[in-house]
mmCIF file with all atom_site columns, C-alpha atoms and ligand atoms in Angstrom:
data_model
loop_
_atom_site.group_PDB
_atom_site.id
_atom_site.type_symbol
_atom_site.label_atom_id
_atom_site.label_alt_id
_atom_site.label_comp_id
_atom_site.label_asym_id
_atom_site.label_entity_id
_atom_site.label_seq_id
_atom_site.pdbx_PDB_ins_code
_atom_site.Cartn_x
_atom_site.Cartn_y
_atom_site.Cartn_z
_atom_site.occupancy
_atom_site.B_iso_or_equiv
_atom_site.pdbx_formal_charge
_atom_site.auth_seq_id
_atom_site.auth_comp_id
_atom_site.auth_asym_id
_atom_site.auth_atom_id
_atom_site.pdbx_PDB_model_num
ATOM   1   C  CA  . MET A 1 1   ? 28.257 56.281 -23.489 1.00 0.00 ? 1   MET A CA  1
ATOM   2   C  CA  . GLY A 1 2   ? 26.163 53.338 -22.508 1.00 0.00 ? 2   GLY A CA  1
ATOM   3   C  CA  . GLY A 1 3   ? 23.742 53.887 -25.401 1.00 0.00 ? 3   GLY A CA  1
ATOM   4   C  CA  . LEU A 1 4   ? 23.514 50.223 -26.260 1.00 0.00 ? 4   LEU A CA  1
ATOM   5   C  CA  . ASP A 1 5   ? 23.111 49.227 -22.613 1.00 0.00 ? 5   ASP A CA  1
ATOM   6   C  CA  . ASP A 1 6   ? 20.315 51.774 -22.293 1.00 0.00 ? 6   ASP A CA  1
ATOM   7   C  CA  . LEU A 1 7   ? 18.602 50.389 -25.375 1.00 0.00 ? 7   LEU A CA  1
ATOM   8   C  CA  . TYR A 1 8   ? 18.884 46.843 -24.047 1.00 0.00 ? 8   TYR A CA  1
ATOM   9   C  CA  . GLN A 1 9   ? 17.619 47.946 -20.650 1.00 0.00 ? 9   GLN A CA  1
ATOM   10  C  CA  . GLN A 1 10  ? 14.590 49.505 -22.352 1.00 0.00 ? 10  GLN A CA  1
ATOM   11  C  CA  . LEU A 1 11  ? 13.933 46.294 -24.276 1.00 0.00 ? 11  LEU A CA  1
ATOM   12  C  CA  . ILE A 1 12  ? 14.086 44.214 -21.096 1.00 0.00 ? 12  ILE A CA  1
ATOM   13  C  CA  . LEU A 1 13  ? 11.712 46.578 -19.307 1.00 0.00 ? 13  LEU A CA  1
ATOM   14  C  CA  . ASP A 1 14  ? 9.358  46.612 -22.284 1.00 0.00 ? 14  ASP A CA  1
ATOM   15  C  CA  . HIS A 1 15  ? 9.128  42.808 -22.325 1.00 0.00 ? 15  HIS A CA  1
ATOM   16  C  CA  . TYR A 1 16  ? 8.776  42.751 -18.540 1.00 0.00 ? 16  TYR A CA  1
ATOM   17  C  CA  . ARG A 1 17  ? 5.879  45.213 -18.608 1.00 0.00 ? 17  ARG A CA  1
ATOM   18  C  CA  . ASN A 1 18  ? 4.200  43.890 -21.774 1.00 0.00 ? 18  ASN A CA  1
ATOM   19  C  CA  . PRO A 1 19  ? 5.045  40.212 -21.843 1.00 0.00 ? 19  PRO A CA  1
ATOM   20  C  CA  . ARG A 1 20  ? 4.530  38.464 -25.188 1.00 0.00 ? 20  ARG A CA  1
ATOM   21  C  CA  . GLY A 1 21  ? 2.855  35.090 -25.049 1.00 0.00 ? 21  GLY A CA  1
ATOM   22  C  CA  . GLU A 1 22  ? 1.890  35.335 -21.390 1.00 0.00 ? 22  GLU A CA  1
ATOM   23  C  CA  . GLY A 1 23  ? -0.830 32.875 -20.366 1.00 0.00 ? 23  GLY A CA  1
ATOM   24  C  CA  . ARG A 1 24  ? -1.529 29.177 -20.620 1.00 0.00 ? 24  ARG A CA  1
ATOM   25  C  CA  . LEU A 1 25  ? -2.024 27.444 -23.980 1.00 0.00 ? 25  LEU A CA  1
ATOM   26  C  CA  . ASP A 1 26  ? -5.184 25.430 -24.478 1.00 0.00 ? 26  ASP A CA  1
ATOM   27  C  CA  . PRO A 1 27  ? -4.570 22.957 -25.908 1.00 0.00 ? 27  PRO A CA  1
ATOM   28  C  CA  . ALA A 1 28  ? -0.874 22.482 -25.149 1.00 0.00 ? 28  ALA A CA  1
ATOM   29  C  CA  . THR A 1 29  ? 1.161  19.540 -26.415 1.00 0.00 ? 29  THR A CA  1
ATOM   30  C  CA  . ALA A 1 30  ? 3.529  19.624 -23.432 1.00 0.00 ? 30  ALA A CA  1
ATOM   31  C  CA  . THR A 1 31  ? 4.103  21.699 -20.302 1.00 0.00 ? 31  THR A CA  1
ATOM   32  C  CA  . VAL A 1 32  ? 7.241  22.089 -18.187 1.00 0.00 ? 32  VAL A CA  1
ATOM   33  C  CA  . ALA A 1 33  ? 7.682  24.115 -15.000 1.00 0.00 ? 33  ALA A CA  1
ATOM   34  C  CA  . GLU A 1 34  ? 11.055 25.405 -13.840 1.00 0.00 ? 34  GLU A CA  1
ATOM   35  C  CA  . ASN A 1 35  ? 12.154 27.444 -10.894 1.00 0.00 ? 35  ASN A CA  1
ATOM   36  C  CA  . ASN A 1 36  ? 15.208 29.273 -9.737  1.00 0.00 ? 36  ASN A CA  1
ATOM   37  C  CA  . PRO A 1 37  ? 15.342 29.141 -5.919  1.00 0.00 ? 37  PRO A CA  1
ATOM   38  C  CA  . MET A 1 38  ? 18.397 31.449 -5.850  1.00 0.00 ? 38  MET A CA  1
ATOM   39  C  CA  . CYS A 1 39  ? 16.249 34.305 -7.097  1.00 0.00 ? 39  CYS A CA  1
ATOM   40  C  CA  . GLY A 1 40  ? 12.700 33.116 -6.360  1.00 0.00 ? 40  GLY A CA  1
ATOM   41  C  CA  . ASP A 1 41  ? 11.787 32.922 -10.059 1.00 0.00 ? 41  ASP A CA  1
ATOM   42  C  CA  . GLU A 1 42  ? 9.125  30.494 -11.269 1.00 0.00 ? 42  GLU A CA  1
ATOM   43  C  CA  . VAL A 1 43  ? 7.911  29.788 -14.778 1.00 0.00 ? 43  VAL A CA  1
ATOM   44  C  CA  . THR A 1 44  ? 5.539  27.348 -16.462 1.00 0.00 ? 44  THR A CA  1
ATOM   45  C  CA  . VAL A 1 45  ? 6.011  26.958 -20.211 1.00 0.00 ? 45  VAL A CA  1
ATOM   46  C  CA  . ASP A 1 46  ? 3.406  25.437 -22.520 1.00 0.00 ? 46  ASP A CA  1
ATOM   47  C  CA  . VAL A 1 47  ? 4.259  24.475 -26.100 1.00 0.00 ? 47  VAL A CA  1
ATOM   48  C  CA  . ARG A 1 48  ? 1.985  23.450 -28.934 1.00 0.00 ? 48  ARG A CA  1
ATOM   49  C  CA  . LEU A 1 49  ? 3.391  21.449 -31.843 1.00 0.00 ? 49  LEU A CA  1
ATOM   50  C  CA  . GLY A 1 50  ? 1.762  20.505 -35.108 1.00 0.00 ? 50  GLY A CA  1
ATOM   51  C  CA  . ASP A 1 51  ? 3.461  18.596 -37.925 1.00 0.00 ? 51  ASP A CA  1
ATOM   52  C  CA  . GLY A 1 52  ? 6.846  19.044 -36.285 1.00 0.00 ? 52  GLY A CA  1
ATOM   53  C  CA  . ARG A 1 53  ? 6.374  22.801 -36.156 1.00 0.00 ? 53  ARG A CA  1
ATOM   54  C  CA  . LEU A 1 54  ? 6.337  24.852 -32.975 1.00 0.00 ? 54  LEU A CA  1
ATOM   55  C  CA  . GLU A 1 55  ? 2.981  26.590 -33.302 1.00 0.00 ? 55  GLU A CA  1
ATOM   56  C  CA  . ALA A 1 56  ? 2.875  28.481 -30.014 1.00 0.00 ? 56  ALA A CA  1
ATOM   57  C  CA  . ILE A 1 57  ? 4.551  29.072 -26.677 1.00 0.00 ? 57  ILE A CA  1
ATOM   58  C  CA  . GLY A 1 58  ? 2.685  30.256 -23.596 1.00 0.00 ? 58  GLY A CA  1
ATOM   59  C  CA  . HIS A 1 59  ? 4.222  31.120 -20.248 1.00 0.00 ? 59  HIS A CA  1
ATOM   60  C  CA  . THR A 1 60  ? 3.102  32.099 -16.788 1.00 0.00 ? 60  THR A CA  1
ATOM   61  C  CA  . GLY A 1 61  ? 5.163  32.763 -13.722 1.00 0.00 ? 61  GLY A CA  1
ATOM   62  C  CA  . GLN A 1 62  ? 6.640  35.281 -11.412 1.00 0.00 ? 62  GLN A CA  1
ATOM   63  C  CA  . GLY A 1 63  ? 10.090 36.542 -10.668 1.00 0.00 ? 63  GLY A CA  1
ATOM   64  C  CA  . CYS A 1 64  ? 12.677 39.164 -11.452 1.00 0.00 ? 64  CYS A CA  1
ATOM   65  C  CA  . SER A 1 65  ? 12.532 41.369 -14.532 1.00 0.00 ? 65  SER A CA  1
ATOM   66  C  CA  . ILE A 1 66  ? 15.203 39.323 -16.316 1.00 0.00 ? 66  ILE A CA  1
ATOM   67  C  CA  . SER A 1 67  ? 13.330 36.039 -15.847 1.00 0.00 ? 67  SER A CA  1
ATOM   68  C  CA  . ARG A 1 68  ? 10.001 37.488 -16.977 1.00 0.00 ? 68  ARG A CA  1
ATOM   69  C  CA  . ALA A 1 69  ? 11.491 39.439 -19.904 1.00 0.00 ? 69  ALA A CA  1
ATOM   70  C  CA  . SER A 1 70  ? 13.417 36.369 -21.021 1.00 0.00 ? 70  SER A CA  1
ATOM   71  C  CA  . ALA A 1 71  ? 10.239 34.237 -21.124 1.00 0.00 ? 71  ALA A CA  1
ATOM   72  C  CA  . SER A 1 72  ? 8.569  36.973 -23.172 1.00 0.00 ? 72  SER A CA  1
ATOM   73  C  CA  . MET A 1 73  ? 11.506 37.087 -25.625 1.00 0.00 ? 73  MET A CA  1
ATOM   74  C  CA  . LEU A 1 74  ? 11.356 33.303 -25.909 1.00 0.00 ? 74  LEU A CA  1
ATOM   75  C  CA  . ALA A 1 75  ? 7.656  33.412 -26.789 1.00 0.00 ? 75  ALA A CA  1
ATOM   76  C  CA  . ASP A 1 76  ? 8.351  36.266 -29.196 1.00 0.00 ? 76  ASP A CA  1
ATOM   77  C  CA  . SER A 1 77  ? 11.118 34.642 -31.211 1.00 0.00 ? 77  SER A CA  1
ATOM   78  C  CA  . LEU A 1 78  ? 10.516 30.884 -31.492 1.00 0.00 ? 78  LEU A CA  1
ATOM   79  C  CA  . PRO A 1 79  ? 6.885  30.134 -32.476 1.00 0.00 ? 79  PRO A CA  1
ATOM   80  C  CA  . GLY A 1 80  ? 6.326  29.452 -36.175 1.00 0.00 ? 80  GLY A CA  1
ATOM   81  C  CA  . ARG A 1 81  ? 9.652  27.673 -36.507 1.00 0.00 ? 81  ARG A CA  1
ATOM   82  C  CA  . ASP A 1 82  ? 10.394 24.058 -37.147 1.00 0.00 ? 82  ASP A CA  1
ATOM   83  C  CA  . ALA A 1 83  ? 10.749 22.322 -33.750 1.00 0.00 ? 83  ALA A CA  1
ATOM   84  C  CA  . GLU A 1 84  ? 14.307 21.210 -34.542 1.00 0.00 ? 84  GLU A CA  1
ATOM   85  C  CA  . GLU A 1 85  ? 15.278 24.758 -35.470 1.00 0.00 ? 85  GLU A CA  1
ATOM   86  C  CA  . ALA A 1 86  ? 13.723 26.031 -32.239 1.00 0.00 ? 86  ALA A CA  1
ATOM   87  C  CA  . LEU A 1 87  ? 15.821 23.523 -30.276 1.00 0.00 ? 87  LEU A CA  1
ATOM   88  C  CA  . GLU A 1 88  ? 18.961 24.704 -32.078 1.00 0.00 ? 88  GLU A CA  1
ATOM   89  C  CA  . LEU A 1 89  ? 18.176 28.327 -31.256 1.00 0.00 ? 89  LEU A CA  1
ATOM   90  C  CA  . ILE A 1 90  ? 17.606 27.439 -27.602 1.00 0.00 ? 90  ILE A CA  1
ATOM   91  C  CA  . GLU A 1 91  ? 21.005 25.753 -27.564 1.00 0.00 ? 91  GLU A CA  1
ATOM   92  C  CA  . ARG A 1 92  ? 22.532 28.870 -29.151 1.00 0.00 ? 92  ARG A CA  1
ATOM   93  C  CA  . PHE A 1 93  ? 20.937 31.020 -26.468 1.00 0.00 ? 93  PHE A CA  1
ATOM   94  C  CA  . ARG A 1 94  ? 22.306 28.702 -23.771 1.00 0.00 ? 94  ARG A CA  1
ATOM   95  C  CA  . LEU A 1 95  ? 25.809 29.093 -25.252 1.00 0.00 ? 95  LEU A CA  1
ATOM   96  C  CA  . VAL A 1 96  ? 25.367 32.878 -25.379 1.00 0.00 ? 96  VAL A CA  1
ATOM   97  C  CA  . MET A 1 97  ? 24.522 32.892 -21.675 1.00 0.00 ? 97  MET A CA  1
ATOM   98  C  CA  . HIS A 1 98  ? 27.760 31.025 -21.029 1.00 0.00 ? 98  HIS A CA  1
ATOM   99  C  CA  . GLY A 1 99  ? 29.746 33.447 -23.152 1.00 0.00 ? 99  GLY A CA  1
ATOM   100 C  CA  . GLU A 1 100 ? 30.393 30.849 -25.845 1.00 0.00 ? 100 GLU A CA  1
ATOM   101 C  CA  . ALA A 1 101 ? 28.395 32.258 -28.783 1.00 0.00 ? 101 ALA A CA  1
ATOM   102 C  CA  . GLU A 1 102 ? 27.003 35.438 -30.285 1.00 0.00 ? 102 GLU A CA  1
ATOM   103 C  CA  . VAL A 1 103 ? 23.268 36.090 -30.345 1.00 0.00 ? 103 VAL A CA  1
ATOM   104 C  CA  . PRO A 1 104 ? 21.910 35.094 -33.780 1.00 0.00 ? 104 PRO A CA  1
ATOM   105 C  CA  . ASP A 1 105 ? 19.511 37.494 -35.520 1.00 0.00 ? 105 ASP A CA  1
ATOM   106 C  CA  . GLU A 1 106 ? 16.733 34.903 -35.250 1.00 0.00 ? 106 GLU A CA  1
ATOM   107 C  CA  . LEU A 1 107 ? 16.563 35.503 -31.515 1.00 0.00 ? 107 LEU A CA  1
ATOM   108 C  CA  . GLY A 1 108 ? 15.353 39.057 -32.003 1.00 0.00 ? 108 GLY A CA  1
ATOM   109 C  CA  . ASP A 1 109 ? 15.010 41.078 -28.796 1.00 0.00 ? 109 ASP A CA  1
ATOM   110 C  CA  . ALA A 1 110 ? 16.774 38.372 -26.768 1.00 0.00 ? 110 ALA A CA  1
ATOM   111 C  CA  . VAL A 1 111 ? 19.971 40.115 -27.883 1.00 0.00 ? 111 VAL A CA  1
ATOM   112 C  CA  . ALA A 1 112 ? 19.213 42.468 -24.983 1.00 0.00 ? 112 ALA A CA  1
ATOM   113 C  CA  . LEU A 1 113 ? 20.034 39.663 -22.544 1.00 0.00 ? 113 LEU A CA  1
ATOM   114 C  CA  . GLU A 1 114 ? 23.560 39.231 -23.915 1.00 0.00 ? 114 GLU A CA  1
ATOM   115 C  CA  . GLY A 1 115 ? 25.044 41.225 -21.037 1.00 0.00 ? 115 GLY A CA  1
ATOM   116 C  CA  . VAL A 1 116 ? 23.562 38.874 -18.419 1.00 0.00 ? 116 VAL A CA  1
ATOM   117 C  CA  . GLN A 1 117 ? 26.446 36.468 -19.069 1.00 0.00 ? 117 GLN A CA  1
ATOM   118 C  CA  . LYS A 1 118 ? 28.650 38.860 -17.064 1.00 0.00 ? 118 LYS A CA  1
ATOM   119 C  CA  . PHE A 1 119 ? 26.529 38.173 -13.981 1.00 0.00 ? 119 PHE A CA  1
ATOM   120 C  CA  . PRO A 1 120 ? 26.684 34.419 -13.297 1.00 0.00 ? 120 PRO A CA  1
ATOM   121 C  CA  . ALA A 1 121 ? 24.077 34.671 -10.520 1.00 0.00 ? 121 ALA A CA  1
ATOM   122 C  CA  . ARG A 1 122 ? 21.551 35.951 -13.065 1.00 0.00 ? 122 ARG A CA  1
ATOM   123 C  CA  . VAL A 1 123 ? 22.265 33.507 -15.879 1.00 0.00 ? 123 VAL A CA  1
ATOM   124 C  CA  . LYS A 1 124 ? 19.739 31.026 -14.476 1.00 0.00 ? 124 LYS A CA  1
ATOM   125 C  CA  . CYS A 1 125 ? 17.117 33.819 -14.424 1.00 0.00 ? 125 CYS A CA  1
ATOM   126 C  CA  . ALA A 1 126 ? 17.544 34.289 -18.167 1.00 0.00 ? 126 ALA A CA  1
ATOM   127 C  CA  . LEU A 1 127 ? 17.955 30.615 -19.091 1.00 0.00 ? 127 LEU A CA  1
ATOM   128 C  CA  . MET A 1 128 ? 15.191 29.076 -16.990 1.00 0.00 ? 128 MET A CA  1
ATOM   129 C  CA  . SER A 1 129 ? 12.270 29.573 -19.389 1.00 0.00 ? 129 SER A CA  1
ATOM   130 C  CA  . TRP A 1 130 ? 14.374 28.551 -22.415 1.00 0.00 ? 130 TRP A CA  1
ATOM   131 C  CA  . LEU A 1 131 ? 15.419 25.296 -20.757 1.00 0.00 ? 131 LEU A CA  1
ATOM   132 C  CA  . ALA A 1 132 ? 11.798 24.639 -19.787 1.00 0.00 ? 132 ALA A CA  1
ATOM   133 C  CA  . ALA A 1 133 ? 10.834 25.231 -23.428 1.00 0.00 ? 133 ALA A CA  1
ATOM   134 C  CA  . ARG A 1 134 ? 13.534 22.835 -24.603 1.00 0.00 ? 134 ARG A CA  1
ATOM   135 C  CA  . GLU A 1 135 ? 12.258 20.104 -22.312 1.00 0.00 ? 135 GLU A CA  1
ATOM   136 C  CA  . ALA A 1 136 ? 8.668  20.775 -23.365 1.00 0.00 ? 136 ALA A CA  1
ATOM   137 C  CA  . ILE A 1 137 ? 9.509  20.698 -27.096 1.00 0.00 ? 137 ILE A CA  1
ATOM   138 C  CA  . GLN A 1 138 ? 11.398 17.425 -26.657 1.00 0.00 ? 138 GLN A CA  1
ATOM   139 C  CA  . ALA A 1 139 ? 8.463  15.945 -24.744 1.00 0.00 ? 139 ALA A CA  1
ATOM   140 C  CA  . ALA A 1 140 ? 6.049  17.205 -27.400 1.00 0.00 ? 140 ALA A CA  1
ATOM   141 C  CA  . LEU A 1 141 ? 8.164  15.725 -30.217 1.00 0.00 ? 141 LEU A CA  1
ATOM   142 C  CA  . ALA A 1 142 ? 8.124  12.372 -28.457 1.00 0.00 ? 142 ALA A CA  1
ATOM   143 C  CA  . LYS A 1 143 ? 4.337  12.585 -28.289 1.00 0.00 ? 143 LYS A CA  1
ATOM   144 C  CA  . ASP A 1 144 ? 3.581  13.913 -31.765 1.00 0.00 ? 144 ASP A CA  1
ATOM   145 C  CA  . PRO A 1 145 ? 2.673  10.922 -33.951 1.00 0.00 ? 145 PRO A CA  1
ATOM   146 C  CA  . GLU A 1 146 ? 3.121  12.987 -37.104 1.00 0.00 ? 146 GLU A CA  1
ATOM   147 C  CA  . THR A 1 147 ? 6.744  13.817 -36.444 1.00 0.00 ? 147 THR A CA  1
ATOM   148 C  CA  . GLU A 1 148 ? 8.225  10.458 -37.361 1.00 0.00 ? 148 GLU A CA  1
ATOM   149 C  CA  . GLY A 1 149 ? 7.470  8.839  -40.673 1.00 0.00 ? 149 GLY A CA  1
ATOM   150 C  CA  . ALA A 1 150 ? 5.321  11.729 -41.836 1.00 0.00 ? 150 ALA A CA  1
ATOM   151 C  CA  . VAL A 1 151 ? 6.542  11.254 -45.401 1.00 0.00 ? 151 VAL A CA  1
ATOM   152 C  CA  . ASP A 1 152 ? 4.184  8.412  -46.240 1.00 0.00 ? 152 ASP A CA  1
ATOM   153 C  CA  . GLY A 1 153 ? 0.471  8.733  -46.891 1.00 0.00 ? 153 GLY A CA  1
ATOM   154 C  CA  . ARG A 1 154 ? 0.475  10.003 -50.451 1.00 0.00 ? 154 ARG A CA  1
HETATM 155 ZN ZN1 . ZN  B 2 .   ? 15.801 36.085 -11.304 1.00 0.00 ? 201 ZN  B ZN1 1
#
């Protein structure tokens, strides 16, 4: 028993030890820092947008394995998507962490964090980087002159 839990545990450890997207983005369209004083976790998330598309996510920080693995899974699953789609997936992940949705396939390895919802004290660890990314994407969309009215110019 516990095969799935073991697999998820391995995935979390793998992302913790080999974080995807770790480092600052240069240039970045927007940057948001978040922290979780309850656990001592800190994260800074950079996003780069181009033509309404989320081109890249970078993250730096320190904290527990769940917080670091979650930032890695974020950077692994969202870049390359339309910014609006990325925001929808972040909202889905937030609902998953509150036990109100299933993990969609698009979120890839983040499925391993599904079980965190059973530990309310750790939910913030998992959500922190995703909420920082949401804020950064929204800030970047507000800044990106090509997002609105990009249909003209032919
Ligand atoms: Zn934590």
